[in-house]
């Protein structure tokens, strides 16, 4: 029996537990012995590697977060600690390793793969930021978008009742995807993201006209990447003449009951990861596009820049942006 392990690294996402369940069940079905590595790359350095079984994943499909915990490991970028990590994998005779995480995690995986012999790696893009090059979808994004939809729908109720402007700040680190899709799907009046240059005067003209026509409230969704929520709230007050409030969505975007879509995606990502490892792929990331799932070599993913697809950007340009 060959041994296979999985770890979660970086920001947790809803759907990781569904992936762990599939990992245990599918590994066993394929004649592999599954192991959990607790606390991400930190746990790998510390040898927190434990055999997993069906009972470990019973009843976890509906919970967000990750049962095996996650971490951001700075010291994993140092070769001495990666050597320790590899020694730990070897001591458990682990031949396959699945890494669930974002861009930073894949950089770690790439370095480990370069230094290891005989171990195969597979990455599952998992970040609410949806900012991994080579894939259109990362696990957890649908749940985060639904959290935002619920939050913004609720904010609309109070914004309209009080005739206020709300500046809603969405996560995404340096990427505007989450903010853009949240703005579009909740019918926000303003959307500011780093990928699209904007002109506040364009918005001003439009909003003043709308106020004359009877509009009494506004919802603005801004990406955390711009770090300008205060400035925009002030702008509403001073330039548009409407009372404003800021709502930072924050870490609630990372949690909660995973959507049906994320549960299914978790199952599919894991299935493709295990199949790829068994087929002999040395170090690939499972990517998803409109054409389905495919493997990309880690070199084509890590250290590469993600770009929001052009149809979405086009929709985003319809806000008050510079064309
Ligand atoms: O990577 C996911 C993410 O939630 C980003 O959107 C955000 O910028 C960052 O993590 C927050 O990091 P932390 O959980 O360390 O505060």
mmCIF file of C-alpha atoms in Angstrom, residues 8 23 46 107 140 201 255-256 279-280 301 317:
data_model
loop_
_atom_site.group_PDB
_atom_site.id
_atom_site.type_symbol
_atom_site.label_atom_id
_atom_site.label_comp_id
_atom_site.label_asym_id
_atom_site.label_seq_id
_atom_site.Cartn_x
_atom_site.Cartn_y
_atom_site.Cartn_z
ATOM 1 C CA UNK A 8 -4.121 22.879 4.004
ATOM 2 C CA UNK A 23 -9.529 12.520 0.061
ATOM 3 C CA UNK A 46 6.936 19.701 13.093
ATOM 4 C CA UNK A 107 5.390 28.579 -4.176
ATOM 5 C CA UNK A 140 -14.252 28.436 -1.579
ATOM 6 C CA UNK A 201 -16.050 62.465 -11.158
ATOM 7 C CA UNK A 255 -16.272 30.796 6.691
ATOM 8 C CA UNK A 256 -19.718 29.260 6.792
ATOM 9 C CA UNK A 279 -0.916 8.409 -13.467
ATOM 10 C CA UNK A 280 2.597 9.600 -12.632
ATOM 11 C CA UNK A 301 1.041 28.462 -12.004
ATOM 12 C CA UNK A 317 -16.056 48.829 -16.985
#
